[in-house]
């Protein structure tokens, strides 16, 4: 079974600085998808960025980028120019390429990010 | 317009009661999900329906029964509520096909059992 590990329960960053959130995963599959979701205090789960395992190029979305190391099974999220609105819980998630019971999102335990003004 | 809507957003009830949480999506997605987020913020899949057919049923007490009257709705009914059922329940949906398709989540329903 696949697992997702986020080793940093909490992180803090100064406004305008850069922070990297770590995520590792375990799978025997060669093709899959990885995601970062953000959950602000409003509780809404918001997709930040996603990566398809067969793509070597790291995904980027404005100030958010990932460092995807497939061999190391690592998928870290870098937030540049941090803003107060970035403060939230961040969840790393894995999804098998295949459907059925393998098709659901498997989440890590989350990293709580604080942004200091 | 809200893409995935859940009602109610907050629910406080006594042990032993039966309650339901409703979910509707207007995205035309084929697959819907229920996730449970516990007090430590851990999110775990409970159920998944694809076009009204159950495809994922994790180890969940049979007091929990999902019902999908059509592919736009997936309701969660809970019988004989227990203290441990207190959590935030998220509904989500995704389009046809696995993998690349992104889940869109509702805002969550916080259930408190007293």
PDB file of C-alpha atoms in Angstrom:
ATOM      1  CA  UNK A   1       0.000   0.000   0.000  1.00  0.00           C
ATOM      2  CA  UNK A   2       1.122   3.500  -0.736  1.00  0.00           C
ATOM      3  CA  UNK A   3       2.069   5.858   2.076  1.00  0.00           C
ATOM      4  CA  UNK A   4       2.819   9.574   2.238  1.00  0.00           C
ATOM      5  CA  UNK A   5       5.046  11.091   4.920  1.00  0.00           C
ATOM      6  CA  UNK A   6       5.394  14.736   5.874  1.00  0.00           C
ATOM      7  CA  UNK A   7       8.128  14.939   8.481  1.00  0.00           C
ATOM      8  CA  UNK A   8       7.589  18.583   9.447  1.00  0.00           C
ATOM      9  CA  UNK A   9       4.476  19.041  11.601  1.00  0.00           C
ATOM     10  CA  UNK A  10       5.051  22.799  11.720  1.00  0.00           C
ATOM     11  CA  UNK A  11       7.082  25.339   9.790  1.00  0.00           C
ATOM     12  CA  UNK A  12       7.499  29.081  10.031  1.00  0.00           C
ATOM     13  CA  UNK A  13       8.639  31.626   7.472  1.00  0.00           C
ATOM     14  CA  UNK A  14       9.127  35.360   7.391  1.00  0.00           C
ATOM     15  CA  UNK A  15       6.944  37.277   4.986  1.00  0.00           C
ATOM     16  CA  UNK A  16       8.622  37.651   1.561  1.00  0.00           C
ATOM     17  CA  UNK A  17      11.040  34.821   2.312  1.00  0.00           C
ATOM     18  CA  UNK A  18      11.134  31.333   0.787  1.00  0.00           C
ATOM     19  CA  UNK A  19      10.154  28.117   2.532  1.00  0.00           C
ATOM     20  CA  UNK A  20      10.295  24.466   1.497  1.00  0.00           C
ATOM     21  CA  UNK A  21       7.911  21.820   2.788  1.00  0.00           C
ATOM     22  CA  UNK A  22       9.040  18.210   2.607  1.00  0.00           C
ATOM     23  CA  UNK A  23       7.137  15.155   1.459  1.00  0.00           C
ATOM     24  CA  UNK A  24       8.220  11.601   0.813  1.00  0.00           C
ATOM     25  CA  UNK A  25       6.110   8.713  -0.371  1.00  0.00           C
ATOM     26  CA  UNK A  26       6.320   5.000  -0.848  1.00  0.00           C
ATOM     27  CA  UNK A  27       4.928   3.129  -3.824  1.00  0.00           C
ATOM     28  CA  UNK A  28       5.743   0.238  -6.087  1.00  0.00           C
ATOM     29  CA  UNK A  29       4.015   1.882  -9.044  1.00  0.00           C
ATOM     30  CA  UNK A  30       5.905   3.651 -11.783  1.00  0.00           C
ATOM     31  CA  UNK A  31       3.188   6.015 -12.887  1.00  0.00           C
ATOM     32  CA  UNK A  32       1.126   8.087 -10.500  1.00  0.00           C
ATOM     33  CA  UNK A  33       0.235  11.622  -9.515  1.00  0.00           C
ATOM     34  CA  UNK A  34       1.307  13.836  -6.651  1.00  0.00           C
ATOM     35  CA  UNK A  35      -0.456  16.855  -5.264  1.00  0.00           C
ATOM     36  CA  UNK A  36      -0.116  19.604  -2.707  1.00  0.00           C
ATOM     37  CA  UNK A  37      -3.318  20.830  -1.132  1.00  0.00           C
ATOM     38  CA  UNK A  38      -3.677  23.853   1.106  1.00  0.00           C
ATOM     39  CA  UNK A  39      -6.176  24.071   3.948  1.00  0.00           C
ATOM     40  CA  UNK A  40      -6.494  27.568   5.413  1.00  0.00           C
ATOM     41  CA  UNK A  41      -8.429  28.233   8.640  1.00  0.00           C
ATOM     42  CA  UNK A  42     -11.593  28.416   6.531  1.00  0.00           C
ATOM     43  CA  UNK A  43     -11.221  24.616   6.242  1.00  0.00           C
ATOM     44  CA  UNK A  44     -11.590  24.577   2.450  1.00  0.00           C
ATOM     45  CA  UNK A  45      -9.201  22.177   0.693  1.00  0.00           C
ATOM     46  CA  UNK A  46      -7.527  24.037  -2.168  1.00  0.00           C
ATOM     47  CA  UNK A  47      -5.314  22.469  -4.802  1.00  0.00           C
ATOM     48  CA  UNK A  48      -1.953  24.227  -4.936  1.00  0.00           C
ATOM     49  CA  UNK A  49      -0.030  22.223  -7.486  1.00  0.00           C
ATOM     50  CA  UNK A  50       0.164  18.775  -9.058  1.00  0.00           C
ATOM     51  CA  UNK A  51       2.823  16.650 -10.690  1.00  0.00           C
ATOM     52  CA  UNK A  52       2.532  13.704 -13.023  1.00  0.00           C
ATOM     53  CA  UNK A  53       5.205  11.116 -12.279  1.00  0.00           C
ATOM     54  CA  UNK A  54       6.075  10.459 -15.900  1.00  0.00           C
ATOM     55  CA  UNK A  55       6.978  14.124 -16.403  1.00  0.00           C
ATOM     56  CA  UNK A  56      10.522  14.950 -15.438  1.00  0.00           C
ATOM     57  CA  UNK A  57       9.953  18.679 -15.454  1.00  0.00           C
ATOM     58  CA  UNK A  58       8.996  20.097 -12.074  1.00  0.00           C
ATOM     59  CA  UNK A  59       5.584  21.723 -11.926  1.00  0.00           C
ATOM     60  CA  UNK A  60       5.267  25.413 -11.110  1.00  0.00           C
ATOM     61  CA  UNK A  61       2.280  27.625 -10.327  1.00  0.00           C
ATOM     62  CA  UNK A  62       3.252  31.259  -9.829  1.00  0.00           C
ATOM     63  CA  UNK A  63       5.079  31.409  -6.465  1.00  0.00           C
ATOM     64  CA  UNK A  64       4.691  27.688  -5.873  1.00  0.00           C
ATOM     65  CA  UNK A  65       7.028  25.089  -7.312  1.00  0.00           C
ATOM     66  CA  UNK A  66       7.938  21.511  -6.573  1.00  0.00           C
ATOM     67  CA  UNK A  67      11.148  19.540  -6.490  1.00  0.00           C
ATOM     68  CA  UNK A  68      10.160  16.093  -7.700  1.00  0.00           C
ATOM     69  CA  UNK A  69      12.818  13.432  -7.220  1.00  0.00           C
ATOM     70  CA  UNK A  70      11.276  10.216  -8.491  1.00  0.00           C
ATOM     71  CA  UNK A  71      14.125   7.892  -7.582  1.00  0.00           C
ATOM     72  CA  UNK A  72      14.232   9.251  -4.051  1.00  0.00           C
ATOM     73  CA  UNK A  73      10.403   9.325  -3.883  1.00  0.00           C
ATOM     74  CA  UNK A  74      10.521  12.892  -2.741  1.00  0.00           C
ATOM     75  CA  UNK A  75       8.114  15.704  -3.599  1.00  0.00           C
ATOM     76  CA  UNK A  76       8.856  18.974  -1.818  1.00  0.00           C
ATOM     77  CA  UNK A  77       6.945  22.234  -2.177  1.00  0.00           C
ATOM     78  CA  UNK A  78       8.737  25.548  -2.388  1.00  0.00           C
ATOM     79  CA  UNK A  79       6.853  28.752  -1.674  1.00  0.00           C
ATOM     80  CA  UNK A  80       8.643  31.883  -2.827  1.00  0.00           C
ATOM     81  CA  UNK A  81       7.940  35.421  -1.647  1.00  0.00           C
ATOM     82  CA  UNK A  82       5.743  34.103   1.168  1.00  0.00           C
ATOM     83  CA  UNK A  83       2.602  36.053   1.911  1.00  0.00           C
ATOM     84  CA  UNK A  84       0.430  36.221   5.005  1.00  0.00           C
ATOM     85  CA  UNK A  85      -2.307  34.446   3.061  1.00  0.00           C
ATOM     86  CA  UNK A  86      -0.054  31.434   2.613  1.00  0.00           C
ATOM     87  CA  UNK A  87      -0.496  30.544   6.282  1.00  0.00           C
ATOM     88  CA  UNK A  88      -2.341  27.218   6.310  1.00  0.00           C
ATOM     89  CA  UNK A  89      -2.027  23.469   6.665  1.00  0.00           C
ATOM     90  CA  UNK A  90      -0.364  21.947   3.621  1.00  0.00           C
ATOM     91  CA  UNK A  91      -1.065  18.375   2.657  1.00  0.00           C
ATOM     92  CA  UNK A  92       0.945  16.268   0.288  1.00  0.00           C
ATOM     93  CA  UNK A  93      -1.109  13.613  -1.499  1.00  0.00           C
ATOM     94  CA  UNK A  94      -0.580  10.634  -3.784  1.00  0.00           C
ATOM     95  CA  UNK A  95      -2.952   9.181  -6.299  1.00  0.00           C
ATOM     96  CA  UNK A  96      -2.515   6.039  -8.326  1.00  0.00           C
ATOM     97  CA  UNK A  97      -2.921   6.328 -12.077  1.00  0.00           C
ATOM     98  CA  UNK A  98      -5.328   3.430 -11.974  1.00  0.00           C
ATOM     99  CA  UNK A  99      -8.964   3.593 -11.056  1.00  0.00           C
ATOM    100  CA  UNK A 100     -11.082   1.542  -8.733  1.00  0.00           C
ATOM    101  CA  UNK A 101      -9.935   1.235  -5.144  1.00  0.00           C
ATOM    102  CA  UNK A 102      -6.521   2.566  -6.090  1.00  0.00           C
ATOM    103  CA  UNK A 103      -7.906   5.805  -7.404  1.00  0.00           C
ATOM    104  CA  UNK A 104      -8.372   7.717  -4.207  1.00  0.00           C
ATOM    105  CA  UNK A 105      -6.091  10.380  -2.748  1.00  0.00           C
ATOM    106  CA  UNK A 106      -3.733   9.254   0.007  1.00  0.00           C
ATOM    107  CA  UNK A 107      -2.729  12.153   2.238  1.00  0.00           C
ATOM    108  CA  UNK A 108       0.224  12.879   4.461  1.00  0.00           C
ATOM    109  CA  UNK A 109      -0.426  14.181   7.961  1.00  0.00           C
ATOM    110  CA  UNK A 110       0.121  17.766   6.959  1.00  0.00           C
ATOM    111  CA  UNK A 111       2.495  20.626   7.746  1.00  0.00           C
ATOM    112  CA  UNK A 112       1.204  23.719   9.471  1.00  0.00           C
ATOM    113  CA  UNK A 113       2.835  26.790   7.936  1.00  0.00           C
ATOM    114  CA  UNK A 114       2.942  30.078   9.813  1.00  0.00           C
ATOM    115  CA  UNK A 115       3.940  33.321   8.099  1.00  0.00           C
ATOM    116  CA  UNK A 116       5.432  36.068  10.250  1.00  0.00           C
ATOM    117  CA  UNK A 117       4.914  39.695   9.229  1.00  0.00           C
TER     118      UNK A 117
ATOM    119  CA  UNK B   1     -21.882  29.031  -7.841  1.00  0.00           C
ATOM    120  CA  UNK B   2     -20.458  26.533  -5.417  1.00  0.00           C
ATOM    121  CA  UNK B   3     -18.955  23.523  -7.212  1.00  0.00           C
ATOM    122  CA  UNK B   4     -19.229  21.012  -4.356  1.00  0.00           C
ATOM    123  CA  UNK B   5     -21.658  21.948  -1.633  1.00  0.00           C
ATOM    124  CA  UNK B   6     -22.229  20.187   1.663  1.00  0.00           C
ATOM    125  CA  UNK B   7     -24.973  20.689   4.175  1.00  0.00           C
ATOM    126  CA  UNK B   8     -24.943  21.269   7.017  1.00  0.00           C
ATOM    127  CA  UNK B   9     -21.588  22.958   7.627  1.00  0.00           C
ATOM    128  CA  UNK B  10     -21.897  22.414  11.362  1.00  0.00           C
ATOM    129  CA  UNK B  11     -23.775  19.706  13.191  1.00  0.00           C
ATOM    130  CA  UNK B  12     -23.946  19.202  16.951  1.00  0.00           C
ATOM    131  CA  UNK B  13     -25.819  16.190  18.228  1.00  0.00           C
ATOM    132  CA  UNK B  14     -26.098  13.708  21.062  1.00  0.00           C
ATOM    133  CA  UNK B  15     -24.659  10.225  21.213  1.00  0.00           C
ATOM    134  CA  UNK B  16     -26.999   7.604  19.838  1.00  0.00           C
ATOM    135  CA  UNK B  17     -28.706   9.907  17.352  1.00  0.00           C
ATOM    136  CA  UNK B  18     -28.886   9.359  13.596  1.00  0.00           C
ATOM    137  CA  UNK B  19     -27.782  12.153  11.280  1.00  0.00           C
ATOM    138  CA  UNK B  20     -27.151  12.799   7.607  1.00  0.00           C
ATOM    139  CA  UNK B  21     -24.800  15.038   5.678  1.00  0.00           C
ATOM    140  CA  UNK B  22     -25.723  15.918   2.132  1.00  0.00           C
ATOM    141  CA  UNK B  23     -23.388  16.593  -0.757  1.00  0.00           C
ATOM    142  CA  UNK B  24     -24.092  17.902  -4.238  1.00  0.00           C
ATOM    143  CA  UNK B  25     -21.752  18.756  -7.087  1.00  0.00           C
ATOM    144  CA  UNK B  26     -22.603  20.767 -10.177  1.00  0.00           C
ATOM    145  CA  UNK B  27     -19.406  20.001 -12.082  1.00  0.00           C
ATOM    146  CA  UNK B  28     -20.747  17.080 -14.064  1.00  0.00           C
ATOM    147  CA  UNK B  29     -18.203  14.794 -12.403  1.00  0.00           C
ATOM    148  CA  UNK B  30     -18.722  11.033 -12.387  1.00  0.00           C
ATOM    149  CA  UNK B  31     -16.964  10.162  -9.139  1.00  0.00           C
ATOM    150  CA  UNK B  32     -17.726  11.371  -5.631  1.00  0.00           C
ATOM    151  CA  UNK B  33     -15.986  10.748  -2.335  1.00  0.00           C
ATOM    152  CA  UNK B  34     -16.340  11.087   1.387  1.00  0.00           C
ATOM    153  CA  UNK B  35     -13.238  11.818   3.450  1.00  0.00           C
ATOM    154  CA  UNK B  36     -12.958  12.064   7.221  1.00  0.00           C
ATOM    155  CA  UNK B  37     -10.565  14.528   8.880  1.00  0.00           C
ATOM    156  CA  UNK B  38      -9.913  13.695  12.507  1.00  0.00           C
ATOM    157  CA  UNK B  39      -8.892  15.990  15.346  1.00  0.00           C
ATOM    158  CA  UNK B  40      -5.246  15.684  14.318  1.00  0.00           C
ATOM    159  CA  UNK B  41      -6.126  16.889  10.810  1.00  0.00           C
ATOM    160  CA  UNK B  42      -5.487  13.495   9.229  1.00  0.00           C
ATOM    161  CA  UNK B  43      -7.575  12.957   6.083  1.00  0.00           C
ATOM    162  CA  UNK B  44      -8.677   9.499   5.126  1.00  0.00           C
ATOM    163  CA  UNK B  45     -10.968   8.149   2.431  1.00  0.00           C
ATOM    164  CA  UNK B  46     -14.216   6.575   3.595  1.00  0.00           C
ATOM    165  CA  UNK B  47     -16.197   5.923   0.427  1.00  0.00           C
ATOM    166  CA  UNK B  48     -16.077   6.525  -3.276  1.00  0.00           C
ATOM    167  CA  UNK B  49     -18.886   6.270  -5.804  1.00  0.00           C
ATOM    168  CA  UNK B  50     -18.514   6.228  -9.554  1.00  0.00           C
ATOM    169  CA  UNK B  51     -21.737   7.091 -11.341  1.00  0.00           C
ATOM    170  CA  UNK B  52     -23.823   5.874  -8.391  1.00  0.00           C
ATOM    171  CA  UNK B  53     -21.811   2.667  -7.984  1.00  0.00           C
ATOM    172  CA  UNK B  54     -19.738   2.061  -4.846  1.00  0.00           C
ATOM    173  CA  UNK B  55     -16.066   1.530  -5.782  1.00  0.00           C
ATOM    174  CA  UNK B  56     -14.232   2.234  -2.527  1.00  0.00           C
ATOM    175  CA  UNK B  57     -15.418   1.232   0.895  1.00  0.00           C
ATOM    176  CA  UNK B  58     -12.633   1.505   3.413  1.00  0.00           C
ATOM    177  CA  UNK B  59     -12.788   0.032   6.877  1.00  0.00           C
ATOM    178  CA  UNK B  60     -15.636   2.109   8.175  1.00  0.00           C
ATOM    179  CA  UNK B  61     -18.215   0.964  10.740  1.00  0.00           C
ATOM    180  CA  UNK B  62     -21.436  -0.142   9.103  1.00  0.00           C
ATOM    181  CA  UNK B  63     -23.170   2.622  11.046  1.00  0.00           C
ATOM    182  CA  UNK B  64     -21.972   4.789   8.150  1.00  0.00           C
ATOM    183  CA  UNK B  65     -24.001   4.345   4.986  1.00  0.00           C
ATOM    184  CA  UNK B  66     -23.447   6.373   1.831  1.00  0.00           C
ATOM    185  CA  UNK B  67     -26.307   6.887  -0.559  1.00  0.00           C
ATOM    186  CA  UNK B  68     -26.042   8.145  -4.112  1.00  0.00           C
ATOM    187  CA  UNK B  69     -29.446   8.864  -5.689  1.00  0.00           C
ATOM    188  CA  UNK B  70     -27.740  10.165  -8.826  1.00  0.00           C
ATOM    189  CA  UNK B  71     -24.220  10.961  -9.891  1.00  0.00           C
ATOM    190  CA  UNK B  72     -24.477  14.566  -8.684  1.00  0.00           C
ATOM    191  CA  UNK B  73     -25.324  13.612  -5.101  1.00  0.00           C
ATOM    192  CA  UNK B  74     -23.616  11.539  -2.446  1.00  0.00           C
ATOM    193  CA  UNK B  75     -25.130  11.664   1.008  1.00  0.00           C
ATOM    194  CA  UNK B  76     -23.675  10.238   4.186  1.00  0.00           C
ATOM    195  CA  UNK B  77     -25.965   8.788   6.814  1.00  0.00           C
ATOM    196  CA  UNK B  78     -24.636   7.895  10.250  1.00  0.00           C
ATOM    197  CA  UNK B  79     -26.587   5.749  12.702  1.00  0.00           C
ATOM    198  CA  UNK B  80     -26.120   5.528  16.465  1.00  0.00           C
ATOM    199  CA  UNK B  81     -23.553   8.312  16.636  1.00  0.00           C
ATOM    200  CA  UNK B  82     -20.564   7.838  18.941  1.00  0.00           C
ATOM    201  CA  UNK B  83     -18.143  10.324  20.462  1.00  0.00           C
ATOM    202  CA  UNK B  84     -15.411   9.110  18.123  1.00  0.00           C
ATOM    203  CA  UNK B  85     -17.442  10.133  15.108  1.00  0.00           C
ATOM    204  CA  UNK B  86     -16.703  13.767  15.895  1.00  0.00           C
ATOM    205  CA  UNK B  87     -14.686  15.024  12.929  1.00  0.00           C
ATOM    206  CA  UNK B  88     -14.853  17.111   9.804  1.00  0.00           C
ATOM    207  CA  UNK B  89     -16.325  15.244   6.874  1.00  0.00           C
ATOM    208  CA  UNK B  90     -15.366  16.317   3.375  1.00  0.00           C
ATOM    209  CA  UNK B  91     -17.188  15.521   0.206  1.00  0.00           C
ATOM    210  CA  UNK B  92     -15.234  15.665  -3.052  1.00  0.00           C
ATOM    211  CA  UNK B  93     -15.722  14.898  -6.719  1.00  0.00           C
ATOM    212  CA  UNK B  94     -13.590  14.200  -9.771  1.00  0.00           C
ATOM    213  CA  UNK B  95     -14.256  13.729 -13.474  1.00  0.00           C
ATOM    214  CA  UNK B  96     -14.134  10.429 -15.346  1.00  0.00           C
ATOM    215  CA  UNK B  97     -10.840   8.559 -15.291  1.00  0.00           C
ATOM    216  CA  UNK B  98      -8.295   8.102 -12.577  1.00  0.00           C
ATOM    217  CA  UNK B  99      -4.947   9.598 -11.883  1.00  0.00           C
ATOM    218  CA  UNK B 100      -4.630  12.944 -13.559  1.00  0.00           C
ATOM    219  CA  UNK B 101      -8.026  14.113 -12.516  1.00  0.00           C
ATOM    220  CA  UNK B 102      -8.064  16.456  -9.604  1.00  0.00           C
ATOM    221  CA  UNK B 103     -10.452  16.170  -6.687  1.00  0.00           C
ATOM    222  CA  UNK B 104     -12.568  19.205  -5.958  1.00  0.00           C
ATOM    223  CA  UNK B 105     -13.529  19.398  -2.301  1.00  0.00           C
ATOM    224  CA  UNK B 106     -16.509  20.814  -0.520  1.00  0.00           C
ATOM    225  CA  UNK B 107     -16.043  23.124   2.460  1.00  0.00           C
ATOM    226  CA  UNK B 108     -16.457  20.317   4.964  1.00  0.00           C
ATOM    227  CA  UNK B 109     -19.075  19.513   7.585  1.00  0.00           C
ATOM    228  CA  UNK B 110     -17.960  19.635  11.204  1.00  0.00           C
ATOM    229  CA  UNK B 111     -19.774  17.009  13.245  1.00  0.00           C
ATOM    230  CA  UNK B 112     -19.639  17.241  17.025  1.00  0.00           C
ATOM    231  CA  UNK B 113     -21.082  14.394  19.067  1.00  0.00           C
ATOM    232  CA  UNK B 114     -21.773  15.173  22.730  1.00  0.00           C
TER     233      UNK B 114
END
